[in-house]
JSON list of C-alpha atoms in Angstrom, two decimals:
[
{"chain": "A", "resi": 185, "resn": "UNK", "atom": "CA", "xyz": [-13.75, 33.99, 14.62]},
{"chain": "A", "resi": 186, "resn": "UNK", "atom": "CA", "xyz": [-14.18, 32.98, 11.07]},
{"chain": "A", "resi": 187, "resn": "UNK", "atom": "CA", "xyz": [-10.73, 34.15, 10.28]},
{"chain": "A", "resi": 188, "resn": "UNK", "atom": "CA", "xyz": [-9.52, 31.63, 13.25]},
{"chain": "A", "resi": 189, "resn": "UNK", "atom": "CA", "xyz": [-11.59, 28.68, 11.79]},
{"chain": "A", "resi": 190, "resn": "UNK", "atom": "CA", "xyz": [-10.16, 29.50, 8.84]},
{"chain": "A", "resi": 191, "resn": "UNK", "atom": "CA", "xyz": [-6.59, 29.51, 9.59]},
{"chain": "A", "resi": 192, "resn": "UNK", "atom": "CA", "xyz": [-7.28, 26.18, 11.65]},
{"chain": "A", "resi": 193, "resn": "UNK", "atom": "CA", "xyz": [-8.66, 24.37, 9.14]},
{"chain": "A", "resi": 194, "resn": "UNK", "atom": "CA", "xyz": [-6.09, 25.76, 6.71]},
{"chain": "A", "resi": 195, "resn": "UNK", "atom": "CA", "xyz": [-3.40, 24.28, 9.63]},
{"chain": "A", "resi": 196, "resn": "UNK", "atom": "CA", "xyz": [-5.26, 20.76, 9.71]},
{"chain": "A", "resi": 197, "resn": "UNK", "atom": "CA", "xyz": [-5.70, 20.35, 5.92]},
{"chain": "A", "resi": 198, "resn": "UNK", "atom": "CA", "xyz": [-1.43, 21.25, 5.65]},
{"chain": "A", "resi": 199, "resn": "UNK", "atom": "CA", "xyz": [-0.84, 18.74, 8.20]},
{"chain": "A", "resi": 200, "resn": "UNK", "atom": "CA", "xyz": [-2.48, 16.16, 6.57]},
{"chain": "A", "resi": 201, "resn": "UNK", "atom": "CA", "xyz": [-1.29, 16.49, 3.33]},
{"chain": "A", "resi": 202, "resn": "UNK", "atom": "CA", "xyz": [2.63, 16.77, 4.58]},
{"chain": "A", "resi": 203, "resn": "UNK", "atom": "CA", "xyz": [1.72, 13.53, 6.96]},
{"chain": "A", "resi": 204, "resn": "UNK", "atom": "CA", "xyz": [0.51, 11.20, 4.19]},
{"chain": "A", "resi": 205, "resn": "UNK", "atom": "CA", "xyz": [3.45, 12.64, 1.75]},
{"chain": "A", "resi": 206, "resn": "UNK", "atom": "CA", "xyz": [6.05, 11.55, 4.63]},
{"chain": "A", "resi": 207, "resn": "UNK", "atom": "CA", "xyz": [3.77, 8.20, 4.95]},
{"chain": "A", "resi": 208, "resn": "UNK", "atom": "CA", "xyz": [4.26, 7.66, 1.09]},
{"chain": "A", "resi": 209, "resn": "UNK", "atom": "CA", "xyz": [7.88, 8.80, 1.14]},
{"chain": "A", "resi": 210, "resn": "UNK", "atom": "CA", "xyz": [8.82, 6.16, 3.95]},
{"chain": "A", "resi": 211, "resn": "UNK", "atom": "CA", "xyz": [6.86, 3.38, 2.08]},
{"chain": "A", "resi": 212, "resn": "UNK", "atom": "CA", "xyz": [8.68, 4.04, -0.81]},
{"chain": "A", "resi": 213, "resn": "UNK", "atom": "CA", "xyz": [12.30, 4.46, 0.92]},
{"chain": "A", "resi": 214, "resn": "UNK", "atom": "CA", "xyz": [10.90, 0.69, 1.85]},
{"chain": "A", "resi": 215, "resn": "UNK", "atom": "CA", "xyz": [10.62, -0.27, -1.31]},
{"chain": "A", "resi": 216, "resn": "UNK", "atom": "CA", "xyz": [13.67, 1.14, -2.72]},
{"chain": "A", "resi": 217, "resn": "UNK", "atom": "CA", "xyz": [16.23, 0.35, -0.14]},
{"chain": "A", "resi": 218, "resn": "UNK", "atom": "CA", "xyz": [14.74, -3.11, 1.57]},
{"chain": "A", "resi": 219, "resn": "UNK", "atom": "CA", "xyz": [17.27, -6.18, 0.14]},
{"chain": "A", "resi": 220, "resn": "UNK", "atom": "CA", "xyz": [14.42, -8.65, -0.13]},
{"chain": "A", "resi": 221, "resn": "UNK", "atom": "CA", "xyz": [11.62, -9.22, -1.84]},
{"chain": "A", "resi": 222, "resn": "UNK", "atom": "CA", "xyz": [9.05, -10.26, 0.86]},
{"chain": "A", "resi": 223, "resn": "UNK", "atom": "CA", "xyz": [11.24, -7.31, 3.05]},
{"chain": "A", "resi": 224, "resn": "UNK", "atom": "CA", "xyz": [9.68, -4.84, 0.13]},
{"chain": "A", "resi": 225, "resn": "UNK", "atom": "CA", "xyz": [6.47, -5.91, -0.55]},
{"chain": "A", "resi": 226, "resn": "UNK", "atom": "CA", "xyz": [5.73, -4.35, 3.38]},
{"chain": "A", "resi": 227, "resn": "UNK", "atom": "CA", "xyz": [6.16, -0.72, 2.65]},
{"chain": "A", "resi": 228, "resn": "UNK", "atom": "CA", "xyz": [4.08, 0.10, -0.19]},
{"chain": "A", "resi": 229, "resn": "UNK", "atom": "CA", "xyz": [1.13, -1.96, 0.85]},
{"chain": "A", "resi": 230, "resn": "UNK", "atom": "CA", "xyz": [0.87, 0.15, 4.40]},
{"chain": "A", "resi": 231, "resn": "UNK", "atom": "CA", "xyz": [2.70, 3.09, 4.58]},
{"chain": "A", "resi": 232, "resn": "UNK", "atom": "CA", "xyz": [1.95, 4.27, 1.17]},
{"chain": "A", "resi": 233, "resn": "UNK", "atom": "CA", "xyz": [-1.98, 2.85, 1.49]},
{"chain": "A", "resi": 234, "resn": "UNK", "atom": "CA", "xyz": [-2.08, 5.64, 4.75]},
{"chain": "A", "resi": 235, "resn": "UNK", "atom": "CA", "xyz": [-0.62, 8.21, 3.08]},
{"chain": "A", "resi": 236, "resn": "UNK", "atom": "CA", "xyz": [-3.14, 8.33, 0.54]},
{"chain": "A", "resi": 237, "resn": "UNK", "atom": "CA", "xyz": [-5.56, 7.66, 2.56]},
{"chain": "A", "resi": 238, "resn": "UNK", "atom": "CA", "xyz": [-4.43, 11.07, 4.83]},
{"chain": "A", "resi": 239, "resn": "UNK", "atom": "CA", "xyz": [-4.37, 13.06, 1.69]},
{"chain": "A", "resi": 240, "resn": "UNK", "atom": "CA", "xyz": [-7.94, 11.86, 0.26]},
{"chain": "A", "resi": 241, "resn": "UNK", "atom": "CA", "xyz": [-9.16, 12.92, 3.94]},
{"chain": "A", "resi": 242, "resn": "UNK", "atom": "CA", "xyz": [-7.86, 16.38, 3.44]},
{"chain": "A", "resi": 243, "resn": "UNK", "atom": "CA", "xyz": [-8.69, 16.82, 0.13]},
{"chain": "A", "resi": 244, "resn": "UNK", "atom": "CA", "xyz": [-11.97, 15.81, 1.61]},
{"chain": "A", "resi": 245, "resn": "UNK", "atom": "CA", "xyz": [-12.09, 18.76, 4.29]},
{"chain": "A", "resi": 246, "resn": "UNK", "atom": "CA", "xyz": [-11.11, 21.00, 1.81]},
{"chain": "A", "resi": 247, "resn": "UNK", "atom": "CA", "xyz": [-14.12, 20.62, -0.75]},
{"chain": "A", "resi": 248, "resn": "UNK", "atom": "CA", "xyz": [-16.38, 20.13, 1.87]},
{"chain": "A", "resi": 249, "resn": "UNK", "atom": "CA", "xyz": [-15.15, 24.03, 2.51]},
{"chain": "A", "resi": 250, "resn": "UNK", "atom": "CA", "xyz": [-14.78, 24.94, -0.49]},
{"chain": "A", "resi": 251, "resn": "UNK", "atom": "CA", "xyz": [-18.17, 23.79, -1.82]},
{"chain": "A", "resi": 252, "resn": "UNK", "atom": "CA", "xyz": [-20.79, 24.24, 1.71]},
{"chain": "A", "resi": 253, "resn": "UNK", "atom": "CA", "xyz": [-21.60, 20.68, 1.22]},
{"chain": "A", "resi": 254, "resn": "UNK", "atom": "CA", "xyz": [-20.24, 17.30, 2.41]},
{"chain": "A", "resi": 255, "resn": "UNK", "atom": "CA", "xyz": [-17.94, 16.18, -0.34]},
{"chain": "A", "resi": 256, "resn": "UNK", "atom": "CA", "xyz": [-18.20, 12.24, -0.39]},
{"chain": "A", "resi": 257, "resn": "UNK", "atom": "CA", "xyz": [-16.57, 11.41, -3.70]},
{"chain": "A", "resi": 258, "resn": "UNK", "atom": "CA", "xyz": [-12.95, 11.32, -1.99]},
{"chain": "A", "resi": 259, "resn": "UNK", "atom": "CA", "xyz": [-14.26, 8.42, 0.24]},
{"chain": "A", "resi": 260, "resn": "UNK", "atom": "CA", "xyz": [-15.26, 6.27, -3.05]},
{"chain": "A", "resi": 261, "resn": "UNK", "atom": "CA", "xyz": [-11.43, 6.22, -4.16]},
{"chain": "A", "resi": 262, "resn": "UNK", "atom": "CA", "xyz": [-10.33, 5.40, -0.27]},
{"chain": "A", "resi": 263, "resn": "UNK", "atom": "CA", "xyz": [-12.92, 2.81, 0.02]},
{"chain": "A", "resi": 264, "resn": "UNK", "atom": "CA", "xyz": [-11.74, 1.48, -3.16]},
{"chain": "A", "resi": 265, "resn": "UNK", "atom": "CA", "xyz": [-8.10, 1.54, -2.66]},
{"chain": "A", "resi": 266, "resn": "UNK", "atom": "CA", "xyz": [-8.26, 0.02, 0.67]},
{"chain": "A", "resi": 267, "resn": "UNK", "atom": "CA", "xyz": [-10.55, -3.02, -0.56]},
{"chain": "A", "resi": 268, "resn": "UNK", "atom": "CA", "xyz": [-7.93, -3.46, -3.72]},
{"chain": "A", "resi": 269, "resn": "UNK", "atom": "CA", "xyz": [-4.71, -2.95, -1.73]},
{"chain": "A", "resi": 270, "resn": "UNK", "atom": "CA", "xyz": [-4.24, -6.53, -0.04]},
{"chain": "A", "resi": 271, "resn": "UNK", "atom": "CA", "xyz": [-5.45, -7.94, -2.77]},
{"chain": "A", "resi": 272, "resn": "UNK", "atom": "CA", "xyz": [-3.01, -6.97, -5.32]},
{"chain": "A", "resi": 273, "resn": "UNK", "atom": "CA", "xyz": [-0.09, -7.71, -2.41]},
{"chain": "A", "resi": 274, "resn": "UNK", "atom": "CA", "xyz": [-1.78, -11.40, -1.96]},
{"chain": "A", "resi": 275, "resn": "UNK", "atom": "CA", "xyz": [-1.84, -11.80, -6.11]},
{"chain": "A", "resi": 276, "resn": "UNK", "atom": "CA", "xyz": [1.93, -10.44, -6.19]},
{"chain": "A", "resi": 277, "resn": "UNK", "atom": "CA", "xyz": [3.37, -12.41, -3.11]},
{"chain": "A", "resi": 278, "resn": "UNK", "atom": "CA", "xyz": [1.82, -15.44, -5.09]},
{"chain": "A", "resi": 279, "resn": "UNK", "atom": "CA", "xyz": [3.32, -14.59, -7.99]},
{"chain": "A", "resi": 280, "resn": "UNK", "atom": "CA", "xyz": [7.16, -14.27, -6.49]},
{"chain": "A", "resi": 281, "resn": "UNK", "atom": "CA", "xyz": [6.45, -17.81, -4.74]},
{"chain": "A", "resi": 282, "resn": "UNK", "atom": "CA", "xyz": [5.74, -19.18, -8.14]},
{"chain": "A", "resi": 283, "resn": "UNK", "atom": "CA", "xyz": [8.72, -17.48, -9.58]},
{"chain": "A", "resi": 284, "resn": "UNK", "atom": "CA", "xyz": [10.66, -18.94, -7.12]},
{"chain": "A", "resi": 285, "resn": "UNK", "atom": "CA", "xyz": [9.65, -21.80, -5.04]},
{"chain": "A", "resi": 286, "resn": "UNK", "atom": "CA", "xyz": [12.88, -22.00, -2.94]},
{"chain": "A", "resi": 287, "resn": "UNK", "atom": "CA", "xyz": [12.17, -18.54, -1.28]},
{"chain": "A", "resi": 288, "resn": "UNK", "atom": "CA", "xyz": [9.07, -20.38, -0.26]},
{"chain": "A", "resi": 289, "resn": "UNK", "atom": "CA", "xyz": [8.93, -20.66, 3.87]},
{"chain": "A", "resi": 290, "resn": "UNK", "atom": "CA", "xyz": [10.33, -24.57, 4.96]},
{"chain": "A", "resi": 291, "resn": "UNK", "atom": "CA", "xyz": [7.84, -26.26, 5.85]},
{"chain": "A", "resi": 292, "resn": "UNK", "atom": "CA", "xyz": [10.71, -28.58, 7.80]},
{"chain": "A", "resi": 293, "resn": "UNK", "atom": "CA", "xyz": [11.08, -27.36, 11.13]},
{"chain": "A", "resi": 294, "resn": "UNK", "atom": "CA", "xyz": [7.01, -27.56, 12.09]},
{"chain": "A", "resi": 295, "resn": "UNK", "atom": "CA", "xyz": [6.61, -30.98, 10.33]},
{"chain": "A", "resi": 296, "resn": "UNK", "atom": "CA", "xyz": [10.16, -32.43, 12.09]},
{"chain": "A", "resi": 297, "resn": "UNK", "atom": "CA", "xyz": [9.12, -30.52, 15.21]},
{"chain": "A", "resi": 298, "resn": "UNK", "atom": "CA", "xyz": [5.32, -32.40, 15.27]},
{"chain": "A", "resi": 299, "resn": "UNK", "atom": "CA", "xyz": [6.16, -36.03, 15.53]},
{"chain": "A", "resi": 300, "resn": "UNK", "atom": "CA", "xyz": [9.12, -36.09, 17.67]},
{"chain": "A", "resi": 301, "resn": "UNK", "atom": "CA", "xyz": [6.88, -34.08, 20.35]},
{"chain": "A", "resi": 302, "resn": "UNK", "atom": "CA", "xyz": [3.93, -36.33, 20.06]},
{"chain": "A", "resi": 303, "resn": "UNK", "atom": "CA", "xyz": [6.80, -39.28, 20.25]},
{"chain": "A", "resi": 304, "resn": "UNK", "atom": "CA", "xyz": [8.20, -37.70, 22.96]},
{"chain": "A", "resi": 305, "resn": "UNK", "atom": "CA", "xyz": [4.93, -36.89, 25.01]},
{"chain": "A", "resi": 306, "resn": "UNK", "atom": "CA", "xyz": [3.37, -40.71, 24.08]},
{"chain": "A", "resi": 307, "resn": "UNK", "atom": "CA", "xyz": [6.53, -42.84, 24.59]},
{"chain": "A", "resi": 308, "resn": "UNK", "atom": "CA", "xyz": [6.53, -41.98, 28.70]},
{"chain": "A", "resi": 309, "resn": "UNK", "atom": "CA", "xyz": [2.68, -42.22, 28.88]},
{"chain": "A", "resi": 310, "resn": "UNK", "atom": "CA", "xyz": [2.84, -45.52, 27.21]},
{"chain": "A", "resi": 311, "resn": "UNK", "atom": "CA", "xyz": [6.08, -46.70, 29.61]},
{"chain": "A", "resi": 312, "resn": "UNK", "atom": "CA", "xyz": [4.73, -46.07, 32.31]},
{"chain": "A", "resi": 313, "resn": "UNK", "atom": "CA", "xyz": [1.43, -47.41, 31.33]},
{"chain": "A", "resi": 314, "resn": "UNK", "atom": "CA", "xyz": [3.07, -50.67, 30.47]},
{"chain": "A", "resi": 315, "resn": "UNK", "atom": "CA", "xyz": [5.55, -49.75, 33.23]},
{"chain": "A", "resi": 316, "resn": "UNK", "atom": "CA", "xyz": [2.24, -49.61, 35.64]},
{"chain": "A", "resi": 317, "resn": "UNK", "atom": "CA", "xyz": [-0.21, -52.51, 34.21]},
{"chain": "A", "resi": 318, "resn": "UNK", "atom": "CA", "xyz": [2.74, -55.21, 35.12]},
{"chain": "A", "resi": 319, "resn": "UNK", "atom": "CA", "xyz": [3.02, -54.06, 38.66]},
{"chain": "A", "resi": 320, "resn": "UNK", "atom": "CA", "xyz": [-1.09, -53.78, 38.55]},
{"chain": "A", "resi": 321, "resn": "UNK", "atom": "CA", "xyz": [-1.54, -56.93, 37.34]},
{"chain": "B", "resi": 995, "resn": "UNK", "atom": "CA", "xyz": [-4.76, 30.47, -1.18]},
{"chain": "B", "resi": 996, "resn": "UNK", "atom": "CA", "xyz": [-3.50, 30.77, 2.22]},
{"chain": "B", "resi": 997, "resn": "UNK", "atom": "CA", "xyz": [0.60, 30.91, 3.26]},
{"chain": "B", "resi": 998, "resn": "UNK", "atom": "CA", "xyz": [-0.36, 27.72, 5.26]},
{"chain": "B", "resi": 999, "resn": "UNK", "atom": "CA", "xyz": [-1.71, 26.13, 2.70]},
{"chain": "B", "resi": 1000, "resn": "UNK", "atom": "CA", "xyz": [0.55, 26.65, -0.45]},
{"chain": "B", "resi": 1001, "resn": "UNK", "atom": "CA", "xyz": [3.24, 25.96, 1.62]},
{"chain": "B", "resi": 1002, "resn": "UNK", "atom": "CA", "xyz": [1.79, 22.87, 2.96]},
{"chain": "B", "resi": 1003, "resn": "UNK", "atom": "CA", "xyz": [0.91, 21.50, -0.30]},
{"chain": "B", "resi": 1004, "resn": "UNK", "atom": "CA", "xyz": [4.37, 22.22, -1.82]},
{"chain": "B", "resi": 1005, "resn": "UNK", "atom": "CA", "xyz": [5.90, 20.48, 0.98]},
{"chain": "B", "resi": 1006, "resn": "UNK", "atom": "CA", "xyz": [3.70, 17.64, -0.17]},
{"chain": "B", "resi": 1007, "resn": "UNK", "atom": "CA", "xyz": [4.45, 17.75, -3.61]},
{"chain": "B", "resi": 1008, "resn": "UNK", "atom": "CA", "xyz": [7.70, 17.64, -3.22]},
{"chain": "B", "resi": 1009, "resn": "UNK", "atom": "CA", "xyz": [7.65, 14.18, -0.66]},
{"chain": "B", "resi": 1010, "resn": "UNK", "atom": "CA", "xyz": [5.42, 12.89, -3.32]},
{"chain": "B", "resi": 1011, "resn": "UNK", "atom": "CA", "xyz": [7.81, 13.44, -6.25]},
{"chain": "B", "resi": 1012, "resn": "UNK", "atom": "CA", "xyz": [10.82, 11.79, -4.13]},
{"chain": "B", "resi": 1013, "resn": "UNK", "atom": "CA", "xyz": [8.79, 8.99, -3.38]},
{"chain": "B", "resi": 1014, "resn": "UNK", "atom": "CA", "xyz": [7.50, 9.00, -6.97]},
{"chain": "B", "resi": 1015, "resn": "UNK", "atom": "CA", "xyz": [11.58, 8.80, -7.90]},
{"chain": "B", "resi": 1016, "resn": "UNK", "atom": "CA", "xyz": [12.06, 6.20, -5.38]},
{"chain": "B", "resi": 1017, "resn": "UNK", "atom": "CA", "xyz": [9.53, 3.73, -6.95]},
{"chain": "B", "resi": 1018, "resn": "UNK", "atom": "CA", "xyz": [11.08, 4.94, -10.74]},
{"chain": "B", "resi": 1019, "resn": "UNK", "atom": "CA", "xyz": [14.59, 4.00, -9.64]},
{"chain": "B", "resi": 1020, "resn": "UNK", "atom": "CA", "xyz": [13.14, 0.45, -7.88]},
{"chain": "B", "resi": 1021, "resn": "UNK", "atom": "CA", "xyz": [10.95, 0.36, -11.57]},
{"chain": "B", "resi": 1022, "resn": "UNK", "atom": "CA", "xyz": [14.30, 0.28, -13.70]},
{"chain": "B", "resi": 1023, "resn": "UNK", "atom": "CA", "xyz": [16.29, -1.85, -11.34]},
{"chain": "B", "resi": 1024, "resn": "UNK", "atom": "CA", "xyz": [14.33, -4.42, -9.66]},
{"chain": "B", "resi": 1025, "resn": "UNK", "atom": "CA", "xyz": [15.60, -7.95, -9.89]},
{"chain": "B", "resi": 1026, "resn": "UNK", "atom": "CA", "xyz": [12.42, -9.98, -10.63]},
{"chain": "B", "resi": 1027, "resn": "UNK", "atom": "CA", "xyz": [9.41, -9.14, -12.64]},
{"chain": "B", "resi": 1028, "resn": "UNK", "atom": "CA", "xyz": [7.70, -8.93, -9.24]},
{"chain": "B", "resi": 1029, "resn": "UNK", "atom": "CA", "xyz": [9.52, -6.55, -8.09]},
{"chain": "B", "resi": 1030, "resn": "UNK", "atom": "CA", "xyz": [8.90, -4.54, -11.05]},
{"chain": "B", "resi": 1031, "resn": "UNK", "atom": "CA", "xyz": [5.32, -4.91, -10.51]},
{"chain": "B", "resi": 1032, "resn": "UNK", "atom": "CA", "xyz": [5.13, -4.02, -7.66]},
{"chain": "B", "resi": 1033, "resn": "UNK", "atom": "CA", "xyz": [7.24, -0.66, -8.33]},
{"chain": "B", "resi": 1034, "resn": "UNK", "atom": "CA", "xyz": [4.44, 0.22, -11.01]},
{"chain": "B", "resi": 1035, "resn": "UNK", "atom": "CA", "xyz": [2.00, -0.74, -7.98]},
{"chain": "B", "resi": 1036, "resn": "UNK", "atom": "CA", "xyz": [3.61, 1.72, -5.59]},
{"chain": "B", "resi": 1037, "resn": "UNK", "atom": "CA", "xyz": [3.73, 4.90, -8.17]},
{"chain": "B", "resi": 1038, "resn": "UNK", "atom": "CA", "xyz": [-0.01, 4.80, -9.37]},
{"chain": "B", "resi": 1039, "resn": "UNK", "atom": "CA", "xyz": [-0.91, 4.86, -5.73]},
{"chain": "B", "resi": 1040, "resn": "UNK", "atom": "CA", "xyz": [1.92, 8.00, -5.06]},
{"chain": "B", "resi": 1041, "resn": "UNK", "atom": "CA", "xyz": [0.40, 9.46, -8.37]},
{"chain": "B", "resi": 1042, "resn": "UNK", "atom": "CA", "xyz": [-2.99, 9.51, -6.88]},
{"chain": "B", "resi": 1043, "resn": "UNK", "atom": "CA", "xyz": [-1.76, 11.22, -3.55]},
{"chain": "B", "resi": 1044, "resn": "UNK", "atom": "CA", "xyz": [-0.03, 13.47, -5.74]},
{"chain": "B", "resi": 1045, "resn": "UNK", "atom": "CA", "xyz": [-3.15, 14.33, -8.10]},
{"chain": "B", "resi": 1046, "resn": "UNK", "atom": "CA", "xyz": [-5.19, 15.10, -5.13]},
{"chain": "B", "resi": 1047, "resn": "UNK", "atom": "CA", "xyz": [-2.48, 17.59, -3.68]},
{"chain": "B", "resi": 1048, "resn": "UNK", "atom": "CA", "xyz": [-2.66, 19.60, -7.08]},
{"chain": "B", "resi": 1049, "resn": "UNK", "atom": "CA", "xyz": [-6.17, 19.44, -6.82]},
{"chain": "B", "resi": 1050, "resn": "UNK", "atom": "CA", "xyz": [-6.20, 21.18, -3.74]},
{"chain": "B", "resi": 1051, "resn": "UNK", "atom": "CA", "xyz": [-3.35, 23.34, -4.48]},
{"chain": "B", "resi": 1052, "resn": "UNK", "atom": "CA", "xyz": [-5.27, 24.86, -7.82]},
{"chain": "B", "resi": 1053, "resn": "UNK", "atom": "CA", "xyz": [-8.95, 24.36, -5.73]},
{"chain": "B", "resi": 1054, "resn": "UNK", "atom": "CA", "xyz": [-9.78, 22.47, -9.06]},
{"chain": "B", "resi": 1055, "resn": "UNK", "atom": "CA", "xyz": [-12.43, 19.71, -8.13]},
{"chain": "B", "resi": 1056, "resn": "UNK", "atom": "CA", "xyz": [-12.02, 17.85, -11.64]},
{"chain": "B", "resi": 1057, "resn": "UNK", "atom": "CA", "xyz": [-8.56, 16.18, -10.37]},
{"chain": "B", "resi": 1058, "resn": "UNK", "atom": "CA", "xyz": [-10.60, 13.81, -8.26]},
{"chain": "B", "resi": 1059, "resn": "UNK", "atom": "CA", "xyz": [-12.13, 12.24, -11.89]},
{"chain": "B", "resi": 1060, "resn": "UNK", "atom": "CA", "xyz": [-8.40, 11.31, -13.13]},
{"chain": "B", "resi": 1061, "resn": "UNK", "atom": "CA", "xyz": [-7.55, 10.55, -9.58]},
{"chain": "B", "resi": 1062, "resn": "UNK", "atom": "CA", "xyz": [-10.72, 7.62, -9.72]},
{"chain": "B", "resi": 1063, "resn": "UNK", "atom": "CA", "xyz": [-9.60, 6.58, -13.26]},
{"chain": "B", "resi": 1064, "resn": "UNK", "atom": "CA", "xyz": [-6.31, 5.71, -12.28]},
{"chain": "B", "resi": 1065, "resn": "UNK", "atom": "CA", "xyz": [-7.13, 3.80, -9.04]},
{"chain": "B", "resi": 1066, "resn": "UNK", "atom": "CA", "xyz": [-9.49, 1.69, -11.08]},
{"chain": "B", "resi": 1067, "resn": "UNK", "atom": "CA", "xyz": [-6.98, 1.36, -14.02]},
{"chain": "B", "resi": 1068, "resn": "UNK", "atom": "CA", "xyz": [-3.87, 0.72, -11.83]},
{"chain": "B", "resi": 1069, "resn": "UNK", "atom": "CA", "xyz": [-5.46, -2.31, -9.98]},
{"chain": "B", "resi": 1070, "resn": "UNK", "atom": "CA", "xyz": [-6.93, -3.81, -12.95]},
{"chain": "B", "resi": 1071, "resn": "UNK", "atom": "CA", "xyz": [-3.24, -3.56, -14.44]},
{"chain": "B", "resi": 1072, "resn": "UNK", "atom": "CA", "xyz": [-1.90, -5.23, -11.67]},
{"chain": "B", "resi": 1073, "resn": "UNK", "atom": "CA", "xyz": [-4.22, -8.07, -11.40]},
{"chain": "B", "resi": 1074, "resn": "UNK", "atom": "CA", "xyz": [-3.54, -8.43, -15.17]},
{"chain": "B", "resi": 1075, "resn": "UNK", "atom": "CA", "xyz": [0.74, -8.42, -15.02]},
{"chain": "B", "resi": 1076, "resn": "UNK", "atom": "CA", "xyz": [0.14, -10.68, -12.04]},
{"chain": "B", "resi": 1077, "resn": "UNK", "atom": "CA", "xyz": [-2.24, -13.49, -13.27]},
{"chain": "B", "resi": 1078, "resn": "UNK", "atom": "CA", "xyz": [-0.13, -13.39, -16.30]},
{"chain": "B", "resi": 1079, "resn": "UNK", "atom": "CA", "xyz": [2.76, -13.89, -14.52]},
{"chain": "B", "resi": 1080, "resn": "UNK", "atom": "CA", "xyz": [1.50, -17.42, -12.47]},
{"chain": "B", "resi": 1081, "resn": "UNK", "atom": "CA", "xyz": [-0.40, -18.69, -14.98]},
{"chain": "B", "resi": 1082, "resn": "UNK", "atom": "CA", "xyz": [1.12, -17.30, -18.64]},
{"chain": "B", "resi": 1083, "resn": "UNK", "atom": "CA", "xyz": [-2.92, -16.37, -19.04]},
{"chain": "B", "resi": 1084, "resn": "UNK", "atom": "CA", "xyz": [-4.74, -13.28, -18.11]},
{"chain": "B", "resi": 1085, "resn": "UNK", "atom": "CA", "xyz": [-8.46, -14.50, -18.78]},
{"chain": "B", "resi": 1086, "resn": "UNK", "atom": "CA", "xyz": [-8.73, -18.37, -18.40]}
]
């Protein structure tokens, strides 16, 4: 019996580790083979912020094991990293945007979009309420 | 140190040193200083993920203190190269 738990949590500590080194190894493919900018930024900051956070949870099980008490110290660093993560993405997409303002998202399409619906909703309304007051009146 | 585990761990050390390559090779090529930064970003975090696998691969419970030093070092030094980068000043 204690040989079984052993093996199993031997089995779910291996799994875990391989998991978030395949989560880290796809962010980073992400980041190495993506052909923009904006297109990279997305791997690193969720793949590769899983994958660690898969290996702190088995390194986790492992010293809880190893040591016959809860070991709590790998959730400070996961904590951590996943407060810091979208932060340092928000302070780096900020930075490429000041780089380089014409990678910046048009703002053209919403702005020329607004007006000619509310034009196009109030000119009808309005003919037909001038249409309608003549014939009222 | 079970089969399962050694195995499992050098598995993992391996993914982790490809990735680790992967971020190097986006480090020395990357077109914009962002880029670059962000490369550095990506490799402290694969480092940690990778100092946590030795750690259980040796059973050595001291890898977690270098594994905290670096998380807090890594995102201080990307807050830094970033702030410097929009506004030419780190502390304002």
């Amino acid at each position: 019996m204690t040989e079984f738990a052993t093996t199993a949590t031997d089995l779910v500590i291996a799994t875990l580790l391989v998991g978030g080194a395949s989560f880290a190894l796809i962010g980073s493919i992400g980041l190495a083979r993506f052909r923009d900018f904006y297109k990279r930024i997305h791997g690193p900051t969720k793949a590769t912020t899983l994958g660690v956070g898969c290996a702190l949870l088995a390194s986790s099980i492992f010293f809880t094991r190893l040591q016959g008490s809860f070991s709590s110290r790998e959730l400070l660093i996961a904590v951590f990293l996943f407060i810091t993560a979208p932060i340092s993405a928000h302070l780096l997409v900020k930075t490429a945007l000041a780089e380089d303002p014409a990678s910046s998202p048009p703002p053209q399409p919403a702005a020329a979009q607004d007006p000619s619906s509310t034009t196009a909703s109030a000119v009808p309304s309005t003919g037909t309420s001038t249409v309608k007051a003549p014939t009222a009146g | 140190m079970s089969v399962i585990l050694s195995t499992g761990t050098g598995i993992a050390i391996g993914l982790l040193g490809l990735a680790m390559l992967l971020c190097a090779i986006r480090l020395v090529r990357g077109p914009s200083v962002a880029d670059r930064v962000l490369a550095l970003d990506t490799l402290y975090v694969n480092s940690l993920a990778l100092l946590m696998t030795l750690g259980i691969r040796l059973a050595e419970p001291a890898f977690f203190d270098a594994a905290l030093l670096i998380a807090l070092l890594g995102f201080l030094a990307t807050v830094a190269l970033a702030k410097y980068r929009l506004q030419g000043d780190i502390i304002d």
